[in-house]
Structure formats: C-alpha cells, structure tokens
mmCIF file of N, CA and C in Angstrom:
data_model
loop_
_atom_site.group_PDB
_atom_site.id
_atom_site.type_symbol
_atom_site.label_atom_id
_atom_site.label_comp_id
_atom_site.label_asym_id
_atom_site.label_seq_id
_atom_site.Cartn_x
_atom_site.Cartn_y
_atom_site.Cartn_z
ATOM 1 N N ILE C 7 47.935 19.825 107.432
ATOM 2 C CA ILE C 7 47.305 18.668 108.657
ATOM 3 C C ILE C 7 45.721 19.404 107.998
ATOM 4 N N ILE C 8 44.344 18.836 107.400
ATOM 5 C CA ILE C 8 43.588 20.021 107.563
ATOM 6 C C ILE C 8 42.457 19.198 108.558
ATOM 7 N N ASN C 9 41.641 20.183 109.910
ATOM 8 C CA ASN C 9 40.106 19.038 110.426
ATOM 9 C C ASN C 9 38.992 19.483 109.663
ATOM 10 N N PHE C 10 38.048 18.480 109.324
ATOM 11 C CA PHE C 10 37.420 18.801 108.849
ATOM 12 C C PHE C 10 36.365 17.958 109.716
ATOM 13 N N ALA C 11 35.065 19.098 109.763
ATOM 14 C CA ALA C 11 33.856 18.047 110.474
ATOM 15 C C ALA C 11 33.014 18.380 109.836
ATOM 16 N N THR C 12 32.043 17.063 109.165
ATOM 17 C CA THR C 12 30.387 17.484 108.437
ATOM 18 C C THR C 12 29.986 17.077 109.140
ATOM 19 N N ALA C 13 28.141 17.418 108.560
ATOM 20 C CA ALA C 13 27.085 16.608 109.661
ATOM 21 C C ALA C 13 25.661 17.009 107.862
ATOM 22 N N PRO C 14 25.875 15.747 107.573
ATOM 23 C CA PRO C 14 26.081 14.244 108.334
ATOM 24 C C PRO C 14 27.645 14.223 107.239
ATOM 25 N N PRO C 15 27.972 12.411 107.292
ATOM 26 C CA PRO C 15 29.257 12.898 107.014
ATOM 27 C C PRO C 15 30.001 12.657 104.995
ATOM 28 N N VAL C 16 30.114 13.488 104.069
ATOM 29 C CA VAL C 16 29.791 13.813 102.796
ATOM 30 C C VAL C 16 31.105 13.557 101.719
ATOM 31 N N PRO C 17 31.886 13.315 101.535
ATOM 32 C CA PRO C 17 33.259 13.310 100.345
ATOM 33 C C PRO C 17 33.685 14.990 100.132
ATOM 34 N N ILE C 18 34.986 15.126 100.645
ATOM 35 C CA ILE C 18 35.227 16.320 100.266
ATOM 36 C C ILE C 18 36.650 16.593 98.974
ATOM 37 N N THR C 19 36.227 17.437 98.338
ATOM 38 C CA THR C 19 37.817 16.886 97.237
ATOM 39 C C THR C 19 38.460 18.827 98.434
ATOM 40 N N ILE C 20 40.194 17.940 97.732
ATOM 41 C CA ILE C 20 41.143 19.153 98.202
ATOM 42 C C ILE C 20 41.585 19.548 96.593
ATOM 43 N N ARG C 21 41.987 20.353 95.743
ATOM 44 C CA ARG C 21 42.752 21.142 94.961
ATOM 45 C C ARG C 21 43.262 21.848 95.157
ATOM 46 N N VAL C 22 44.786 22.161 95.038
ATOM 47 C CA VAL C 22 45.313 22.603 94.650
ATOM 48 C C VAL C 22 46.348 23.101 93.300
ATOM 49 N N HIS C 23 46.398 24.279 93.230
ATOM 50 C CA HIS C 23 46.831 24.181 92.000
ATOM 51 C C HIS C 23 48.444 26.085 92.331
ATOM 52 N N ASP C 24 49.029 25.851 91.532
ATOM 53 C CA ASP C 24 49.670 26.748 91.847
ATOM 54 C C ASP C 24 49.833 28.305 90.260
ATOM 55 N N ARG C 25 50.814 28.696 89.964
ATOM 56 C CA ARG C 25 50.545 29.803 88.982
ATOM 57 C C ARG C 25 50.443 29.544 87.975
ATOM 58 N N ALA C 26 51.706 29.064 87.801
ATOM 59 C CA ALA C 26 51.214 27.565 86.258
ATOM 60 C C ALA C 26 50.711 26.859 86.041
ATOM 61 N N HIS C 27 49.507 26.953 86.516
ATOM 62 C CA HIS C 27 48.590 25.928 85.879
ATOM 63 C C HIS C 27 48.306 25.820 84.395
ATOM 64 N N ASN C 28 47.720 25.377 84.127
ATOM 65 C CA ASN C 28 47.079 25.615 83.156
ATOM 66 C C ASN C 28 45.757 25.051 82.804
ATOM 67 N N ASN C 29 44.708 24.635 83.736
ATOM 68 C CA ASN C 29 43.618 25.228 83.864
ATOM 69 C C ASN C 29 43.086 23.681 83.843
ATOM 70 N N GLU C 30 43.709 22.120 83.698
ATOM 71 C CA GLU C 30 43.713 21.162 82.834
ATOM 72 C C GLU C 30 44.029 20.163 84.425
ATOM 73 N N HIS C 31 42.520 19.081 84.167
ATOM 74 C CA HIS C 31 42.470 18.790 85.115
ATOM 75 C C HIS C 31 44.256 18.247 85.933
ATOM 76 N N GLU C 32 44.146 17.302 84.437
ATOM 77 C CA GLU C 32 45.816 16.802 85.210
ATOM 78 C C GLU C 32 47.357 17.895 85.250
ATOM 79 N N ASP C 33 46.408 18.803 85.828
ATOM 80 C CA ASP C 33 47.926 19.282 85.748
ATOM 81 C C ASP C 33 47.844 20.195 87.409
ATOM 82 N N ARG C 34 47.383 19.785 87.919
ATOM 83 C CA ARG C 34 46.460 20.449 89.981
ATOM 84 C C ARG C 34 46.625 18.494 90.139
ATOM 85 N N PHE C 35 46.666 18.562 91.248
ATOM 86 C CA PHE C 35 46.139 17.644 93.242
ATOM 87 C C PHE C 35 44.775 17.891 92.766
ATOM 88 N N ASN C 36 44.000 16.818 92.774
ATOM 89 C CA ASN C 36 42.897 16.590 93.025
ATOM 90 C C ASN C 36 42.849 15.242 94.786
ATOM 91 N N ARG C 37 41.933 15.549 95.424
ATOM 92 C CA ARG C 37 41.634 14.025 96.098
ATOM 93 C C ARG C 37 40.955 14.341 97.125
ATOM 94 N N ARG C 38 40.280 12.928 97.069
ATOM 95 C CA ARG C 38 38.658 13.685 97.581
ATOM 96 C C ARG C 38 38.847 12.219 98.805
ATOM 97 N N PHE C 39 38.474 12.925 99.643
ATOM 98 C CA PHE C 39 38.377 11.620 101.308
ATOM 99 C C PHE C 39 37.081 12.393 101.295
ATOM 100 N N ASP C 40 36.632 10.552 102.305
ATOM 101 C CA ASP C 40 35.168 10.388 103.286
ATOM 102 C C ASP C 40 35.587 11.581 104.767
ATOM 103 N N THR C 41 33.891 12.915 104.925
ATOM 104 C CA THR C 41 34.423 13.185 106.144
ATOM 105 C C THR C 41 33.567 12.333 106.978
ATOM 106 N N GLY C 42 33.392 13.137 108.270
ATOM 107 C CA GLY C 42 32.523 13.284 109.450
ATOM 108 C C GLY C 42 33.333 14.231 110.181
ATOM 109 N N ASN C 43 34.814 13.456 111.333
ATOM 110 C CA ASN C 43 35.563 14.324 112.265
ATOM 111 C C ASN C 43 36.367 14.253 111.923
ATOM 112 N N ALA C 44 37.315 14.682 110.446
ATOM 113 C CA ALA C 44 38.139 13.770 110.633
ATOM 114 C C ALA C 44 39.872 14.482 109.973
ATOM 115 N N SER C 45 41.032 14.005 110.437
ATOM 116 C CA SER C 45 41.842 15.406 109.935
ATOM 117 C C SER C 45 43.103 14.328 108.562
ATOM 118 N N VAL C 46 43.053 14.769 108.351
ATOM 119 C CA VAL C 46 43.905 14.569 106.836
ATOM 120 C C VAL C 46 45.103 15.207 106.463
ATOM 121 N N SER C 47 45.646 14.747 106.270
ATOM 122 C CA SER C 47 47.411 14.850 106.550
ATOM 123 C C SER C 47 47.590 14.987 104.825
ATOM 124 N N ILE C 48 48.290 15.180 103.963
ATOM 125 C CA ILE C 48 48.363 15.143 102.646
ATOM 126 C C ILE C 48 50.244 15.761 102.896
ATOM 127 N N PRO C 49 51.057 14.453 102.171
ATOM 128 C CA PRO C 49 52.112 14.428 102.205
ATOM 129 C C PRO C 49 52.495 15.343 100.958
ATOM 130 N N LEU C 50 54.147 17.067 101.341
ATOM 131 C CA LEU C 50 53.790 18.048 100.561
ATOM 132 C C LEU C 50 54.538 17.365 98.916
ATOM 133 N N ASP C 51 54.806 16.842 98.604
ATOM 134 C CA ASP C 51 56.078 15.542 98.241
ATOM 135 C C ASP C 51 54.680 15.139 97.327
ATOM 136 N N GLN C 52 53.418 14.180 97.635
ATOM 137 C CA GLN C 52 51.957 14.429 96.974
ATOM 138 C C GLN C 52 51.764 14.598 95.922
ATOM 139 N N ILE C 53 51.036 16.697 96.770
ATOM 140 C CA ILE C 53 51.070 17.821 96.490
ATOM 141 C C ILE C 53 52.048 17.772 94.942
ATOM 142 N N ARG C 54 53.032 18.116 95.014
ATOM 143 C CA ARG C 54 54.243 18.795 94.207
ATOM 144 C C ARG C 54 54.352 17.755 93.098
ATOM 145 N N GLU C 55 54.267 16.732 93.243
ATOM 146 C CA GLU C 55 54.665 15.869 91.911
ATOM 147 C C GLU C 55 53.247 15.701 91.155
ATOM 148 N N ALA C 56 52.194 15.859 91.876
ATOM 149 C CA ALA C 56 50.475 15.858 91.525
ATOM 150 C C ALA C 56 50.394 16.332 90.279
ATOM 151 N N PRO C 57 51.343 17.381 89.494
ATOM 152 C CA PRO C 57 51.065 17.864 87.856
ATOM 153 C C PRO C 57 51.906 16.561 87.296
ATOM 154 N N ALA C 58 50.957 16.550 85.399
ATOM 155 C CA ALA C 58 50.847 15.939 84.718
ATOM 156 C C ALA C 58 52.223 16.499 84.191
ATOM 157 N N GLY C 59 53.806 15.549 84.386
ATOM 158 C CA GLY C 59 55.061 16.326 83.862
ATOM 159 C C GLY C 59 55.194 17.090 83.797
ATOM 160 N N ARG C 60 55.265 18.042 85.204
ATOM 161 C CA ARG C 60 55.814 18.709 86.222
ATOM 162 C C ARG C 60 55.975 19.031 87.450
ATOM 163 N N SER C 61 56.076 18.897 88.107
ATOM 164 C CA SER C 61 56.676 19.360 89.478
ATOM 165 C C SER C 61 55.589 20.877 90.074
ATOM 166 N N MET C 62 54.698 21.361 90.664
ATOM 167 C CA MET C 62 54.572 22.320 90.704
ATOM 168 C C MET C 62 55.068 22.582 91.822
ATOM 169 N N ASP C 63 55.155 24.678 92.155
ATOM 170 C CA ASP C 63 55.789 24.916 92.531
ATOM 171 C C ASP C 63 55.081 25.476 93.630
ATOM 172 N N LEU C 64 55.479 25.059 94.933
ATOM 173 C CA LEU C 64 55.192 25.416 96.085
ATOM 174 C C LEU C 64 54.945 26.521 96.673
ATOM 175 N N THR C 65 55.960 26.916 96.491
ATOM 176 C CA THR C 65 56.137 28.759 96.785
ATOM 177 C C THR C 65 55.243 29.187 96.013
ATOM 178 N N ARG C 66 54.620 28.571 95.207
ATOM 179 C CA ARG C 66 54.013 29.645 94.361
ATOM 180 C C ARG C 66 52.314 29.618 93.901
ATOM 181 N N ILE C 67 51.821 28.158 95.575
ATOM 182 C CA ILE C 67 50.285 28.512 94.786
ATOM 183 C C ILE C 67 49.733 29.315 95.079
ATOM 184 N N GLU C 68 48.490 29.273 94.135
ATOM 185 C CA GLU C 68 47.571 29.930 93.515
ATOM 186 C C GLU C 68 46.422 29.890 94.374
ATOM 187 N N GLU C 69 45.820 29.124 94.690
ATOM 188 C CA GLU C 69 44.915 28.451 94.735
ATOM 189 C C GLU C 69 44.240 26.871 95.930
ATOM 190 N N LEU C 70 44.241 26.756 97.127
ATOM 191 C CA LEU C 70 43.165 25.671 98.285
ATOM 192 C C LEU C 70 42.253 25.907 98.534
ATOM 193 N N THR C 71 41.404 24.730 97.107
ATOM 194 C CA THR C 71 40.007 24.578 96.806
ATOM 195 C C THR C 71 39.539 23.159 98.197
ATOM 196 N N PHE C 72 38.274 23.487 98.775
ATOM 197 C CA PHE C 72 37.633 22.275 100.138
ATOM 198 C C PHE C 72 36.311 22.030 99.038
ATOM 199 N N PHE C 73 35.605 21.161 98.074
ATOM 200 C CA PHE C 73 34.499 21.475 97.416
ATOM 201 C C PHE C 73 34.398 20.323 97.624
ATOM 202 N N THR C 74 32.660 19.828 97.747
ATOM 203 C CA THR C 74 31.398 18.649 98.109
ATOM 204 C C THR C 74 30.511 18.670 96.546
ATOM 205 N N SER C 75 30.384 17.580 96.128
ATOM 206 C CA SER C 75 29.899 17.464 94.920
ATOM 207 C C SER C 75 27.789 17.378 95.505
ATOM 208 N N ASP C 76 26.421 18.023 95.844
ATOM 209 C CA ASP C 76 24.787 17.072 96.103
ATOM 210 C C ASP C 76 25.226 17.070 97.345
ATOM 211 N N PRO C 77 25.915 18.147 98.305
ATOM 212 C CA PRO C 77 24.924 16.967 99.644
ATOM 213 C C PRO C 77 24.697 17.455 99.983
ATOM 214 N N PRO C 78 23.920 16.840 100.700
ATOM 215 C CA PRO C 78 22.506 16.477 101.778
ATOM 216 C C PRO C 78 22.081 18.005 102.399
ATOM 217 N N PRO C 79 20.744 18.452 101.980
ATOM 218 C CA PRO C 79 20.293 19.595 102.497
ATOM 219 C C PRO C 79 20.468 19.513 104.085
ATOM 220 N N GLY C 80 21.442 21.173 104.170
ATOM 221 C CA GLY C 80 21.563 21.411 106.119
ATOM 222 C C GLY C 80 22.724 20.200 106.084
ATOM 223 N N THR C 81 24.040 20.169 105.195
ATOM 224 C CA THR C 81 25.119 19.937 105.415
ATOM 225 C C THR C 81 25.917 21.184 105.432
ATOM 226 N N VAL C 82 26.226 21.118 106.644
ATOM 227 C CA VAL C 82 27.731 22.216 107.437
ATOM 228 C C VAL C 82 29.483 20.924 106.555
ATOM 229 N N LEU C 83 30.177 22.134 106.534
ATOM 230 C CA LEU C 83 31.137 21.824 106.130
ATOM 231 C C LEU C 83 31.778 22.909 107.124
ATOM 232 N N GLU C 84 33.284 22.603 108.251
ATOM 233 C CA GLU C 84 33.881 23.637 108.736
ATOM 234 C C GLU C 84 35.564 23.057 108.538
ATOM 235 N N VAL C 85 36.264 23.950 107.999
ATOM 236 C CA VAL C 85 37.228 23.548 108.108
ATOM 237 C C VAL C 85 37.936 24.459 108.814
ATOM 238 N N SER C 86 38.729 23.485 109.568
ATOM 239 C CA SER C 86 39.561 24.415 110.624
ATOM 240 C C SER C 86 41.164 23.892 110.731
ATOM 241 N N ALA C 87 42.079 24.685 110.852
ATOM 242 C CA ALA C 87 43.623 24.987 111.379
ATOM 243 C C ALA C 87 43.979 24.298 110.439
ATOM 244 N N PRO C 88 44.264 24.809 108.704
ATOM 245 C CA PRO C 88 44.855 23.895 107.649
ATOM 246 C C PRO C 88 46.120 24.287 108.214
ATOM 247 N N CYS C 89 47.420 23.763 107.522
ATOM 248 C CA CYS C 89 49.019 24.534 107.985
ATOM 249 C C CYS C 89 49.711 23.357 107.315
ATOM 250 N N LEU C 90 51.223 24.300 106.670
ATOM 251 C CA LEU C 90 51.807 23.121 106.808
ATOM 252 C C LEU C 90 52.277 22.906 107.831
ATOM 253 N N GLN C 91 53.358 21.543 107.524
ATOM 254 C CA GLN C 91 53.650 20.861 109.023
ATOM 255 C C GLN C 91 54.928 20.284 107.889
ATOM 256 N N ARG C 92 56.369 20.475 108.621
ATOM 257 C CA ARG C 92 57.763 19.963 108.408
ATOM 258 C C ARG C 92 57.345 17.940 109.250
ATOM 259 N N GLU C 93 57.493 17.591 107.744
ATOM 260 C CA GLU C 93 57.778 15.953 108.307
ATOM 261 C C GLU C 93 58.694 15.490 109.271
ATOM 262 N N ALA C 94 59.143 13.993 109.901
ATOM 263 C CA ALA C 94 59.455 14.237 110.962
ATOM 264 C C ALA C 94 60.194 13.670 109.936
ATOM 265 N N GLY C 95 61.880 13.677 110.499
ATOM 266 C CA GLY C 95 62.758 12.873 109.921
ATOM 267 C C GLY C 95 64.250 13.967 109.846
#
C-alpha cells in the first residue's frame, strides 16, 4: 500500500526491479496511476510476474522508484507509508 498526495493531481509511475534486472523495460514492473489523494495497492503477485520470461525475486528487490513526467510548476508529491501487506485469506 502506498499513499500519494499531489497538488494538482498528476500521473505517477511506480517502477520496481530486482538484482537480476537487465535494464530492459520488459524486465521490470511499471505501472502508471492517476493520483491526487490516493492509496494504491499492488498485489505482490503482479510485481513478481511482471518481468517477461521470468519471475521477479521479491527477496532481492534492488529499487523502488516513483516518477512523473512534465509535472505542472509547483507540483508537490508526498509519498507516505509504503509497506508490504499480506493479502487476506
């Protein structure tokens, strides 16, 4: 779960890759979200299965990145409390 607050709302991309990442776009998790005041929940299975042709090693995550392109002047992005949470069940 990741909590975002942006003013004004902007699209945010979340990128995750592990140590085996080969620097190809298809070898990582990338997902774009429209924000404002939003909580985002990403099932770990989606991150694990994102690389083409292999499973991401969730025990060897190398980088978690949040970014946007061409935000309006004065845009502030707050990211609070990113955490891993077990799915119910």
